[in-house]
XYZ file of C-alpha atoms in Angstrom:
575
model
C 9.894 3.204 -1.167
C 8.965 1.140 1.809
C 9.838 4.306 4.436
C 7.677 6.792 2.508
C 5.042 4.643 2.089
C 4.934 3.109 5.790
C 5.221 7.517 6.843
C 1.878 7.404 6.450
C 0.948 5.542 9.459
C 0.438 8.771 11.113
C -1.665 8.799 14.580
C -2.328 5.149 13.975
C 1.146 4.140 15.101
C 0.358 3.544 18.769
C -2.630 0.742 17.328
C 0.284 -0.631 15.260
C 2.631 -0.819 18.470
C 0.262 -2.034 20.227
C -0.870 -4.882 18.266
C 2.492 -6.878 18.173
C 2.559 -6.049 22.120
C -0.995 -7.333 22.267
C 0.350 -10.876 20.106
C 3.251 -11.571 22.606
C 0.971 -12.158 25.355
C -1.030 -13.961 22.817
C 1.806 -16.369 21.496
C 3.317 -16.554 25.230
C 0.054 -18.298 26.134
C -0.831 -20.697 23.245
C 2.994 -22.312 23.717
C 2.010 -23.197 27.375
C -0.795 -24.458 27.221
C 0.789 -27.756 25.444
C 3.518 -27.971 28.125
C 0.401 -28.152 31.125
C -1.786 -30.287 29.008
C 1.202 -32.417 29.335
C 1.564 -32.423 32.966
C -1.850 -33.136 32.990
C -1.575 -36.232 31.635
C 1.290 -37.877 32.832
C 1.078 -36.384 36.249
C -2.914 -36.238 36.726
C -4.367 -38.709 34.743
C -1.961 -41.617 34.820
C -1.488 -41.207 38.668
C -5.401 -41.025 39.501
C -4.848 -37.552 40.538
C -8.078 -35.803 39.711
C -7.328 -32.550 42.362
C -4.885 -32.011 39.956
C -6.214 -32.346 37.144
C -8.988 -29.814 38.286
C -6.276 -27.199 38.926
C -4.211 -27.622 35.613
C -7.234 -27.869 33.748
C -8.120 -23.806 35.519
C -5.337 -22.999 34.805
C -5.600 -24.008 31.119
C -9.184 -22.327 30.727
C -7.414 -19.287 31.925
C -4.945 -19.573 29.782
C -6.911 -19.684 26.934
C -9.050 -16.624 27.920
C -5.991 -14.602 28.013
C -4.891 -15.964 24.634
C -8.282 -15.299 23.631
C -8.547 -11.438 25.119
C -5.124 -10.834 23.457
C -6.497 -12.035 20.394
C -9.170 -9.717 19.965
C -6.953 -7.059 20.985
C -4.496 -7.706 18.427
C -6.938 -7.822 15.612
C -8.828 -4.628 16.833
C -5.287 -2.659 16.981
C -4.167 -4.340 13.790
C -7.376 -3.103 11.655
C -7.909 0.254 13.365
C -4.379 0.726 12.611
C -4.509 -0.394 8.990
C -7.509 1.205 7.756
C -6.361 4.141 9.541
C -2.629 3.693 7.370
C -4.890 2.881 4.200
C -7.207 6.316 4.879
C -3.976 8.525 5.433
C -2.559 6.962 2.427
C -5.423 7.527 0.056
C -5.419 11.259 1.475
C -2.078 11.840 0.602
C -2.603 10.691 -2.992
C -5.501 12.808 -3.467
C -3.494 16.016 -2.308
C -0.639 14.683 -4.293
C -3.089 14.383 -7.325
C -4.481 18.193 -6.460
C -1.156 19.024 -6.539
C -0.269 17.932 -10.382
C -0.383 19.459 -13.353
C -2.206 18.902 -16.273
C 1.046 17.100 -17.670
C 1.287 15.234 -14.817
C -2.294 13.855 -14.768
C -1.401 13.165 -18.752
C 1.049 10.813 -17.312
C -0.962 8.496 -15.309
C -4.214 9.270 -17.094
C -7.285 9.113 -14.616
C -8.383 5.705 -14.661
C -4.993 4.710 -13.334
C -5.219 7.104 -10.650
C -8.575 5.911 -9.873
C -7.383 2.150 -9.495
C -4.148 3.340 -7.723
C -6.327 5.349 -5.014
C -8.935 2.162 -4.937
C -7.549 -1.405 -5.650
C -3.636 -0.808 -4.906
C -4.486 0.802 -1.561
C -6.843 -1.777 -0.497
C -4.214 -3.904 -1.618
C -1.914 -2.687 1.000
C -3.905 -1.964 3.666
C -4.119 -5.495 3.782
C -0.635 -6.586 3.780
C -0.327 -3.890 6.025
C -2.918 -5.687 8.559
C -1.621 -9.409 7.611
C 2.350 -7.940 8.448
C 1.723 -5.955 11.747
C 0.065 -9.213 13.202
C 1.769 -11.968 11.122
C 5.308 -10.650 10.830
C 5.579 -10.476 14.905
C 3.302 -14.026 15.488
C 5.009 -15.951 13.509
C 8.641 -15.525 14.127
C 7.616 -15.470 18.096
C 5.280 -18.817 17.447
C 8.152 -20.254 15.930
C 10.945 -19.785 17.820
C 8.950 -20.446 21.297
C 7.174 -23.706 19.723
C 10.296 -24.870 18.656
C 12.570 -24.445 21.841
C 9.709 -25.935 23.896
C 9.609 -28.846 21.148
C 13.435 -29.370 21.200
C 12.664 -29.087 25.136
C 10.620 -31.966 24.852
C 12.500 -34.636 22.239
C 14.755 -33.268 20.136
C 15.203 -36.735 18.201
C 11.559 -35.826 16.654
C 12.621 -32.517 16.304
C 14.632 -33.513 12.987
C 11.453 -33.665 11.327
C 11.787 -29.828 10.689
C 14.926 -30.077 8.848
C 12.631 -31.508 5.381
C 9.854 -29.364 6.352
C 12.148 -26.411 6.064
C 13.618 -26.484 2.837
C 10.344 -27.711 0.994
C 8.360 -24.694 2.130
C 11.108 -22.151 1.894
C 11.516 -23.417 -1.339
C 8.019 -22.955 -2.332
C 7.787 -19.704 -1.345
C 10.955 -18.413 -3.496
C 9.313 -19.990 -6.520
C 5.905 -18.355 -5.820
C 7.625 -15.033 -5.449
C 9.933 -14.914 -8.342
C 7.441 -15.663 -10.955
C 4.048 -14.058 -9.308
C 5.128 -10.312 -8.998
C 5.279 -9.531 -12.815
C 1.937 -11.383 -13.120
C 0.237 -9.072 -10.549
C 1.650 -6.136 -12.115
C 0.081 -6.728 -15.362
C -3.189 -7.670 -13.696
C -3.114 -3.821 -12.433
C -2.677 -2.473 -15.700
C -5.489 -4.763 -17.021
C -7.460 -3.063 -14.473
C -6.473 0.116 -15.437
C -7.619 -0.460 -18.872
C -11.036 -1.718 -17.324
C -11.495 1.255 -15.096
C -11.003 3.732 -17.821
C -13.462 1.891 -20.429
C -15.843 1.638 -16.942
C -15.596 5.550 -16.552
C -15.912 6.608 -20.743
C -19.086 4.676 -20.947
C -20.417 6.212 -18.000
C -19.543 9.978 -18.821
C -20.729 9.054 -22.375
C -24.162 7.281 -21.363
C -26.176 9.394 -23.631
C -24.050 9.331 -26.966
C -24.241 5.137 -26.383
C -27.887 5.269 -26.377
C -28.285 7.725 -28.985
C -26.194 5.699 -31.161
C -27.643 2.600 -30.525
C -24.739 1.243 -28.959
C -25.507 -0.561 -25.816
C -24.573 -4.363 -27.784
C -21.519 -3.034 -28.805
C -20.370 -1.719 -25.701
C -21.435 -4.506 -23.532
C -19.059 -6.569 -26.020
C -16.463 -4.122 -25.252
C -16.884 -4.602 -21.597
C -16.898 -8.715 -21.162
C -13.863 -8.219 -23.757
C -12.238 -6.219 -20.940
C -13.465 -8.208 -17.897
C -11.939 -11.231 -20.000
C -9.208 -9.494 -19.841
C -9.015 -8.456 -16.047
C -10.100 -12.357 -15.340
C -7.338 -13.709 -17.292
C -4.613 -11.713 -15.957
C -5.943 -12.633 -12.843
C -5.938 -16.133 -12.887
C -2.882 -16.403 -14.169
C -1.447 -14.206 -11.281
C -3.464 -16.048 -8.674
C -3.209 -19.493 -9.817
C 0.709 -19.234 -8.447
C -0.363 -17.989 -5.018
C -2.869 -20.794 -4.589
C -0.362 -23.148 -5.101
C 1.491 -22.378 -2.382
C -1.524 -23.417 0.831
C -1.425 -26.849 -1.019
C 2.282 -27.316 -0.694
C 2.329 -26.135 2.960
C -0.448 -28.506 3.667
C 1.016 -31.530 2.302
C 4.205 -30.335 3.838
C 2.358 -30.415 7.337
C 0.232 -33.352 7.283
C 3.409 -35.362 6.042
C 5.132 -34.154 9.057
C 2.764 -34.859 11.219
C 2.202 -38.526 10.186
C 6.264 -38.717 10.411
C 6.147 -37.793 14.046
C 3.212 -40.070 14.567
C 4.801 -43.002 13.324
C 8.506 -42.660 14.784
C 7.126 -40.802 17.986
C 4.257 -43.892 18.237
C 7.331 -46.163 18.233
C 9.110 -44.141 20.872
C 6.217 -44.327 22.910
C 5.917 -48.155 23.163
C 9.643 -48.326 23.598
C 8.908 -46.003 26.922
C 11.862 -43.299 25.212
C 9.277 -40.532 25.395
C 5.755 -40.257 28.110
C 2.176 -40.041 26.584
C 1.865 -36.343 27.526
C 5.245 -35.379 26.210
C 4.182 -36.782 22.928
C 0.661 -35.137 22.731
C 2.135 -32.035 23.796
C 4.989 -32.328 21.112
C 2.663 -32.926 18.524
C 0.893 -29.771 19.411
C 4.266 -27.531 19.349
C 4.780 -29.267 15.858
C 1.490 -28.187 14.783
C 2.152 -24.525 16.094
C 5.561 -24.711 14.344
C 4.236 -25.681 11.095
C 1.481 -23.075 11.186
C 3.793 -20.720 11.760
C 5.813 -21.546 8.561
C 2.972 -21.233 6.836
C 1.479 -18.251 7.901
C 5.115 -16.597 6.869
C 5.149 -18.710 3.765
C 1.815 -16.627 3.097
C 3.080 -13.026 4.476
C 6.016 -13.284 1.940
C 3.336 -14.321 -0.842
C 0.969 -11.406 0.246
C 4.157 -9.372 0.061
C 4.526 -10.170 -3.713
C 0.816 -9.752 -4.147
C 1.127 -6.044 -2.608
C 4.382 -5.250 -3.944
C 3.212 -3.954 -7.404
C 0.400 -1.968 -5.797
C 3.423 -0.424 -3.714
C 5.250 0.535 -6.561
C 2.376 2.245 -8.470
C 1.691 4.072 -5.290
C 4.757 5.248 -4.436
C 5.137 6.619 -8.091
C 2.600 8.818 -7.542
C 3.784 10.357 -4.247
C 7.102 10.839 -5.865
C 5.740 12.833 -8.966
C 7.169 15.454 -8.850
C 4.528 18.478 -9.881
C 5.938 20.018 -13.134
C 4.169 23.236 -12.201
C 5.528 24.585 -8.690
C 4.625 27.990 -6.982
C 6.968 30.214 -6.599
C 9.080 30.661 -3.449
C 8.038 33.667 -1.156
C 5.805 34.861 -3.670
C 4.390 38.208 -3.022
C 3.709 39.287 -6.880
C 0.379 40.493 -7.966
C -0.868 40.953 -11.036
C -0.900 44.771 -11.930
C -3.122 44.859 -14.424
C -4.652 42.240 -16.785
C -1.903 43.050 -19.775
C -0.246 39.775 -21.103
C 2.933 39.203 -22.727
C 4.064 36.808 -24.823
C 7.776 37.030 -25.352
C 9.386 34.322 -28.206
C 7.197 31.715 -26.731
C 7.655 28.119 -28.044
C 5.897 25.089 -26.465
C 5.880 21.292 -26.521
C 3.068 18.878 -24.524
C 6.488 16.692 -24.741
C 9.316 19.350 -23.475
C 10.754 18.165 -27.293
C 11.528 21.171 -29.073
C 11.621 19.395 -32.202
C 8.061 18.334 -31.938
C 6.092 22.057 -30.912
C 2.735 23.005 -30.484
C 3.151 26.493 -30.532
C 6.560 28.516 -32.166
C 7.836 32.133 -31.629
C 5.059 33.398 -30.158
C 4.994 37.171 -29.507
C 2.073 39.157 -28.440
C 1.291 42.059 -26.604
C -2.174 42.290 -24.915
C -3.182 45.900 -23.466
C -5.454 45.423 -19.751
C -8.919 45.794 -21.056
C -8.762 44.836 -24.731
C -11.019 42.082 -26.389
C -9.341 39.863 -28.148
C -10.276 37.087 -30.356
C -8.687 34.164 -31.777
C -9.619 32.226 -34.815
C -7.943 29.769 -36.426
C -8.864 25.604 -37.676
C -8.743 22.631 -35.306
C -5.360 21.979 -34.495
C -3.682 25.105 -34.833
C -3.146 25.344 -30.956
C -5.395 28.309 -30.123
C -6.040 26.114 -26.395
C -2.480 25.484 -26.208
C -1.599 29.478 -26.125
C -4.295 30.849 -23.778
C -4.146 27.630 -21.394
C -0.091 29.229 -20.673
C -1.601 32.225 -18.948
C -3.046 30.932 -15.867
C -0.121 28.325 -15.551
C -1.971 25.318 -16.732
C 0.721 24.358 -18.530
C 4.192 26.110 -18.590
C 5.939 27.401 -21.653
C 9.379 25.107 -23.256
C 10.915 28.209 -24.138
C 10.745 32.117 -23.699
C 8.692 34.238 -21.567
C 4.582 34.666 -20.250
C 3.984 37.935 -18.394
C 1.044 38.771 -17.269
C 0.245 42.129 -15.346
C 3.713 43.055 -15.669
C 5.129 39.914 -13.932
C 6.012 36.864 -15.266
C 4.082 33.495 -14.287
C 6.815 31.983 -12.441
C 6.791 34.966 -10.405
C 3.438 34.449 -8.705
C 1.818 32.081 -6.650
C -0.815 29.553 -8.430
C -3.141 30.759 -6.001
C -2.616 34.188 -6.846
C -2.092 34.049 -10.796
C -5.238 32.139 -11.239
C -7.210 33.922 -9.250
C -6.506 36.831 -11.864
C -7.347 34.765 -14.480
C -10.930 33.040 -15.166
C -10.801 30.406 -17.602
C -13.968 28.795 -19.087
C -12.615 25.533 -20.779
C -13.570 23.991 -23.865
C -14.816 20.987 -21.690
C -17.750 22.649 -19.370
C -17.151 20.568 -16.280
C -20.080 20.975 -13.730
C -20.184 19.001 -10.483
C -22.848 17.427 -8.292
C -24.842 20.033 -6.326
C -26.913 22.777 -6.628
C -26.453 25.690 -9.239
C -25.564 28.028 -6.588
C -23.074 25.456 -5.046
C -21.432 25.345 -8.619
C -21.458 28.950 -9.072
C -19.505 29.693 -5.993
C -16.629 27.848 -6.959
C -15.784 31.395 -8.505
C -16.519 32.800 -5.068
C -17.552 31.102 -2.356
C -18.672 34.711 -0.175
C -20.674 35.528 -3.311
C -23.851 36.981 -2.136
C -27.171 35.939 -3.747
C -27.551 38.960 -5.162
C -23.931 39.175 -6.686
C -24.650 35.466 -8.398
C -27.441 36.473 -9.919
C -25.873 39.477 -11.598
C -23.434 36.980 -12.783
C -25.904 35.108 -14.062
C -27.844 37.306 -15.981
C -24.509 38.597 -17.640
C -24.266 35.441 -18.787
C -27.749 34.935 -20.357
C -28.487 32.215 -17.768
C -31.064 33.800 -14.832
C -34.071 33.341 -17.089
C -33.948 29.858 -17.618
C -32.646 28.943 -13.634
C -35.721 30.630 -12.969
C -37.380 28.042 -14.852
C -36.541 25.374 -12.835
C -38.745 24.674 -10.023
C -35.728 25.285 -6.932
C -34.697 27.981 -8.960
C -30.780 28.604 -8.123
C -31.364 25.659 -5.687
C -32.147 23.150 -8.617
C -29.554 20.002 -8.154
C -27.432 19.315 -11.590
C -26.951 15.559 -10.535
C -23.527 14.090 -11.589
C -21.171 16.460 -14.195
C -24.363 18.945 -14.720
C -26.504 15.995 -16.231
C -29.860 17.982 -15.730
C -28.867 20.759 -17.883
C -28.495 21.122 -21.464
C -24.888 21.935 -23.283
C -25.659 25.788 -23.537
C -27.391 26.051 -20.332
C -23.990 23.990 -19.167
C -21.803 26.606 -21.248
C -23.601 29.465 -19.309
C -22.882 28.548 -15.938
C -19.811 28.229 -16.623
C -19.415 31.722 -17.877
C -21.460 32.781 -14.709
C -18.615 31.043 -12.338
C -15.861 32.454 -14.149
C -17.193 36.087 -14.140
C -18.090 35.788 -10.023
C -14.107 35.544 -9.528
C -13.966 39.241 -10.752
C -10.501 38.565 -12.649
C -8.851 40.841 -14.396
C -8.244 38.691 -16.998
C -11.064 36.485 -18.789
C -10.956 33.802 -21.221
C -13.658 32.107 -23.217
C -12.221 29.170 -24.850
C -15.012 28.157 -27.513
C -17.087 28.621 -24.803
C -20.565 29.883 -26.724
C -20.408 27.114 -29.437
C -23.162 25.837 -27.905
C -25.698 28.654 -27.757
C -27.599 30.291 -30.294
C -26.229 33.755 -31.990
C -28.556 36.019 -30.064
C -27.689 34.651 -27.461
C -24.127 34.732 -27.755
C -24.548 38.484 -28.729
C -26.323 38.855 -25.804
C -23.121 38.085 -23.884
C -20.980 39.795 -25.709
C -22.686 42.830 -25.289
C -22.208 42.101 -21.292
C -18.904 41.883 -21.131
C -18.655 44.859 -23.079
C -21.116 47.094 -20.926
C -19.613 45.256 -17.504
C -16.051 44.142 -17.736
C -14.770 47.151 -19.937
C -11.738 47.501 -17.367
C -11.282 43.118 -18.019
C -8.800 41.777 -20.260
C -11.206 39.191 -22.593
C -9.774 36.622 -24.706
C -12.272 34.796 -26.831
C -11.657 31.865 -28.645
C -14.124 30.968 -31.235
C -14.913 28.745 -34.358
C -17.554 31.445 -35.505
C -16.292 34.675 -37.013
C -19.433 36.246 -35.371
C -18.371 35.768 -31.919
C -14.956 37.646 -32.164
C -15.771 40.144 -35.486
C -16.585 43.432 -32.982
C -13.206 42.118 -30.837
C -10.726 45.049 -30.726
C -8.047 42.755 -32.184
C -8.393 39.312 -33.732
C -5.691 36.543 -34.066
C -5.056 34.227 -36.658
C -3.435 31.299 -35.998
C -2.141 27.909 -38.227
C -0.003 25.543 -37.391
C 1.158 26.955 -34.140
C 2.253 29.831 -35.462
C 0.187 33.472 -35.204
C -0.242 34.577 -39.247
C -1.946 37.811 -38.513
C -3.200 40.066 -36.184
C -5.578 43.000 -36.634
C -9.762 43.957 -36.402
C -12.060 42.477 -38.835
C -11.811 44.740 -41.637
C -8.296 44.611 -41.481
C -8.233 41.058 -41.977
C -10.531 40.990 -44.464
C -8.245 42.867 -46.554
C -4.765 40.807 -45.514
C -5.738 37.763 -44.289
C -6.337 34.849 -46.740
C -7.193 32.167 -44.463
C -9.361 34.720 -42.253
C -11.245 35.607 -45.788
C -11.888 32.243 -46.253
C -13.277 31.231 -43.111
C -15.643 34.227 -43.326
C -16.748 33.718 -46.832
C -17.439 29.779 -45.752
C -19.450 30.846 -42.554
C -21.322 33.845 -44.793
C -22.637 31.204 -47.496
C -23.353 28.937 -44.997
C -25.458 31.035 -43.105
C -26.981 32.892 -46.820
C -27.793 29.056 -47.725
C-alpha cells in the first residue's frame, strides 16, 4: 500500500531529498550550540574572560542563523514537496475514477469519492509533510542530544530510562484504539458529503416542497454525526501532548533537583549543567515530536487505506488489447444475453436476450418501469458489460473494440440529461469538439432546439450555470439530443429522452431523424406509445425478458400488455 501510494511523489522527490538533507545541517547546529553555551560559561564568564565570551557568543549567533536558514529550507522543500505528492495523488485518482465503470463508481458511490479525493488526501499530504521533516529530525535530534548528554553526565542521563517507557507506552495505547475511530469518522463524512451534494443538485424540489426546515434538520442530524465521530476519534490523540508534557516537565524537575545537588557537591560545572538541561530538553522534544508522527500516522492511516482502494480498483470494463475493430455498420446483435448489476446469475436484470437489429432501422422499446429497457440498450456502448452471452455491434463484438472507438459509434442520450457549466456551444461540442458553427446549428435545429437558443440574449453563447440550471427540462432534453447527433454515430439511442417535451414537438424530432439519419441505427426508448408507434419495429419488454416484437399494428393484434398500454394512453389523452 505504502509503495504505491508514496509512487506518486513524482518530480517532487528531489524537494523531499532535499528536505531531510536541509534538517541535518539543521539538527547538527541546534546540538552545539548547548555544548559552546557551556564553554561560555565556565570558561568565559567564571574566569572574567569577556574576549571570549565575545567570540563564543559569534559563534553562537552564527550558529543559530545557520540553524535558522536550514530551517526555512527544510520547511520550503518539505511543503513544495508535499503539496506537490498531494496534487499528483489527487490526479491519479481522478484518472483512476475516469477510468471506472459505471459498476465501479456503484461501488464507492460519489460522495465517497468526493471525500476520498478531498479530506483523505489532505489528510496525507500532511503526514506526508510532518514524516519527511519529523521522521529524519527526530531520530537525528535524539541520538545527537543524547550522546552529547551522556557526553556530559551520564549519572543524569538515567532520567531517560522512565521517560522512555511512559511515552512509548502512550503512544501504543493511542494507536491501537484511535485507528478504527478515524475510520468511522470518514465514513460519517461520507454520509455528510453525499446528503451535502443531494440537497444541492435538488435545490429546487426542496423549495418547491417547502422543505428547507426539514432538511436543515437533516443536515445538523448529520453534522452531529460527523462531530461525534470526531470527538471521539480526536479525544484519544489529544491525550497523548498531555502525557508527553507531564512526562517532560517531570523530567526536567528530576534533573533539576539531583543535578542542583551535584552542582553544590562540585560533581558536575555550572555550564555543564545548563547545557545538559538543554540536550534533555532537545531529547524530550524529540520523543515527542515522534510520539506525535506515530499518532499522525494512525490519524492518516485510514485515509491511506481508502485511497489506495481506489487506485487498486480494478476497472470492470477494459479496452481491448491492440484493438483495431471498427464498427461496420450500425447492426446490433444480441446473442442469449443475460445480465446481473451483481454478476449473480440467480438475481438478473435481463434473461435470454436475442435480437437482431438491421443498420438503419428505428426501433422502439416499450415496456413498465422496471422491466430493464435501460439495462439492455446501456450494453451497447459498453456501459456496462453483459454476465452471459454475446453483444455485437457492426459485426464485431464489444470486447473487440476499443471504448474509444465503440462509443464513438454509439450516441447515447441518458435518461438523466446531464449538462455542465459553460456555454451551449461548449456543451454541444462534447459530441464534437471541431464542430463548426454551422454544423451545431444543424444539430440543433434537428433537435427542435435553435429557436429557443436564439431566444436567449448570447444566443449559442448563453452560459447554463452549474448542471444546465438556466434551462428548462425539455430545453435540457434537447441539447442533449443536439450533442449526441453532432458525433455522427452510426448508432443512436434515445433513452426516454423526449418525456419532457410536448408531442409536436417530439414529432417534430422524429420526423428529423427520419428525413436526416435514415442510414442511423435509432433506438428509442419511450413511456408514450406515440413516440415509437411509426418505429419500424417495436419491443416489448416485462420483467427482463422481451415478450414481443413487431410494428404497431402488429402488436395491437398480439400483444396484450402493448394493447393495454395503448388503450390507457388513448383514454387518457380522449379524457
Amino acid at each position: 500500500m505504502y509503495k504505491t501510494i508514496l509512487s506518486h511523489i513524482g518530480k517532487y522527490k528531489k524537494q523531499a531529498i532535499l528536505s531531510p538533507l536541509t534538517i541535518v545541517g539543521e539538527v547538527a547546529m541546534e546540538v552545539l550550540i548547548p555544548a559552546v553555551m557551556a564553554l561560555i560559561i565556565d570558561n568565559g564568564i567564571k574566569k572574567g574572560d569577556i574576549g571570549y565570551v565575545a567570540k563564543m557568543g559569534g559563534l553562537m549567533v552564527l550558529m543559530s542563523i545557520f540553524s535558522l536558514c536550514f530551517g526555512a529550507l527544510a520547511a520550503r522543500f518539505s511543503a513544495v514537496a508535499a503539496m506537490g505528492f498531494a496534487k499528483n495523488l489527487r490526479s491519479a485518482l481522478f484518472h483512476k475514477v475516469q477510468d471506472f465503470s459505471f459498476s465501479n463508481v456503484d461501488k464507492f458511490s460519489t460522495a465517497s469519492l468526493t471525500t476520498r479525493l478531498t479530506t483523505d488526501v489532505t489528510n496525507i499530504q500532511n503526514a506526508f509533510m510532518m514524516f519527511v521533516r519529523m521522521a529524519f529530525r527526530s531520530p537525528i535530534m535524539l541520538i545527537c542530544a543524547t550522546c552529547m548528554a551522556i557526553r556530559q553526565n551520564a549519572k543524569l542521563s538515567l532520567v531517560f530510562l522512565f521517560a522512555i517507557p511512559v511515552l512509548g507506552g502512550s503512544v501504543l495505547f493511542i494507536i491501537s484504539k484511535a485507528h478504527p475511530r478515524f475510520e468511522k469518522m470518514l465514513r460519517q463524512y461520507d454520509s455528510m458529503n453525499g446528503k451535502i451534494q443531494e440537497n444541492l443538485i435538488g435545490i429546487r424540489v426542496v423549495k418547491a416542497f417547502a422543505r428547507e426546515e426539514h432538511e436543515k434538520k437533516r443536515f445538523e442530524e448529520n453534522t452531529t454525526a460527523v462531530r461525534l465521530a470526531q470527538v471521539s476519534a480526536e479525544k484519544l490523540v489529544i491525550m497523548g501532548m498531555p502525557i508527553m508534557q507531564l512526562v517532560m516537565y517531570m523530567s526536567i524537575a528530576a534533573i533539576l533537583y539531583f543535578g542542583g545537588h551535584m552542582a553544590v557537591d562540585g560533581d558536575i560545572a555550572t555550564g555543564e549543567l545548563s547545557s545538559f538541561i538543554m540536550y534533555v530538553g532537545q531529547i524530550l522534544m524529540s520523543l515527542m515530536m515522534l510520539s506525535m508522527l506515530f499518532i499522525m500516522f494512525v490519524v492518516s492511516r485510514a485515509s491511506l487505506q481508502r485511497v489506495y482502494e481506489v487506485l487498486q480498483e480494478e476497472p470492470s470494463i477494459k479496452d481491448a488489447e491492440n484493438a483495431e475493430v471498427s464498427a461496420e455498420d450500425g447492426s446490433v446483435v444480441f446473442d442469449n444475453v443475460s445480465f446481473s448489476y451483481y454478476d449473480d446469475m440467480k438475481n438478473l436484470a435481463l434473461e435470454k436476450i436475442n435480437l437482431r437489429i438491421a443498420s438503419g432501422e428505428t426501433i422502439g422499446i416499450i415496456g413498465g418501469t422496471g422491466s430493464s429497457k435501460t439495462s439492455l440498450v446501456q450494453l451497447i456502448p459498453r456501459l456496462y458489460d453483459a454476465t452471459d452471452g454475446r453483444v455485437i455491434v457492426g459485426g464485431h463484438d464489444v470486447k473487440e473494440y476499443s471504448l474509444e472507438t465503440l462509443r464513438d459509434q454509439v450516441a447515447m442520450v441518458l435518461q438523466k440529461n446531464v449538462l455542465f457549466s459553460g456555454t451551449i456551444k461548449d456543451n454541444l461540442r462534447w459530441g464534437d469538439e471541431n464542430a463548426t458553427d454551422e454544423e451545431i446549428i444543424e444539430a440543433c435545429k434537428s433537435a427542435c432546439a435553435h429557436d429557443f437558443i436564439m431566444g436567449f440574449p448570447n444566443g449559442y453563447d448563453t452560459d447554463l450555470g452549474q448542471g444546465g440550471v438556466n434551462v428548462s427540462g425539455g430545453q435540457k432534453q434537447r441539447l442533449c439530443i443536439a450533442r449526441a447527433l453532432l458525433k455522427k454515430p452510426k448508432i443512436i439511442i434515445l433513452d426516454d429522452s423526449t418525456s419532457a417535451v410536448d408531442t409536436a414537438t417530439d414529432s417534430s424530432i422524429r420526423k428529423a431523424f427520419r428525413e436526416k439519419l435514415a442510414d442511423t441505427t435509432t433506438i428509442i426508448i419511450a413511456q408514450r406509445i406515440s413516440s415509437v408507434m411509426d418505429a419500424d419495429r417495436i419491443i416489448v419488454m416485462d420483467g427482463g425478458r422481451i415478450t414481443d416484437i413487431g410494428t404497431h399494428d402488429e402488436l395491437m393484434q398480439k400483444s396484450e400488455i402493448y394493447r393495454e398500454v395503448y388503450d390507457s394512453q388513448q383514454k387518457g389523452a380522449d379524457e
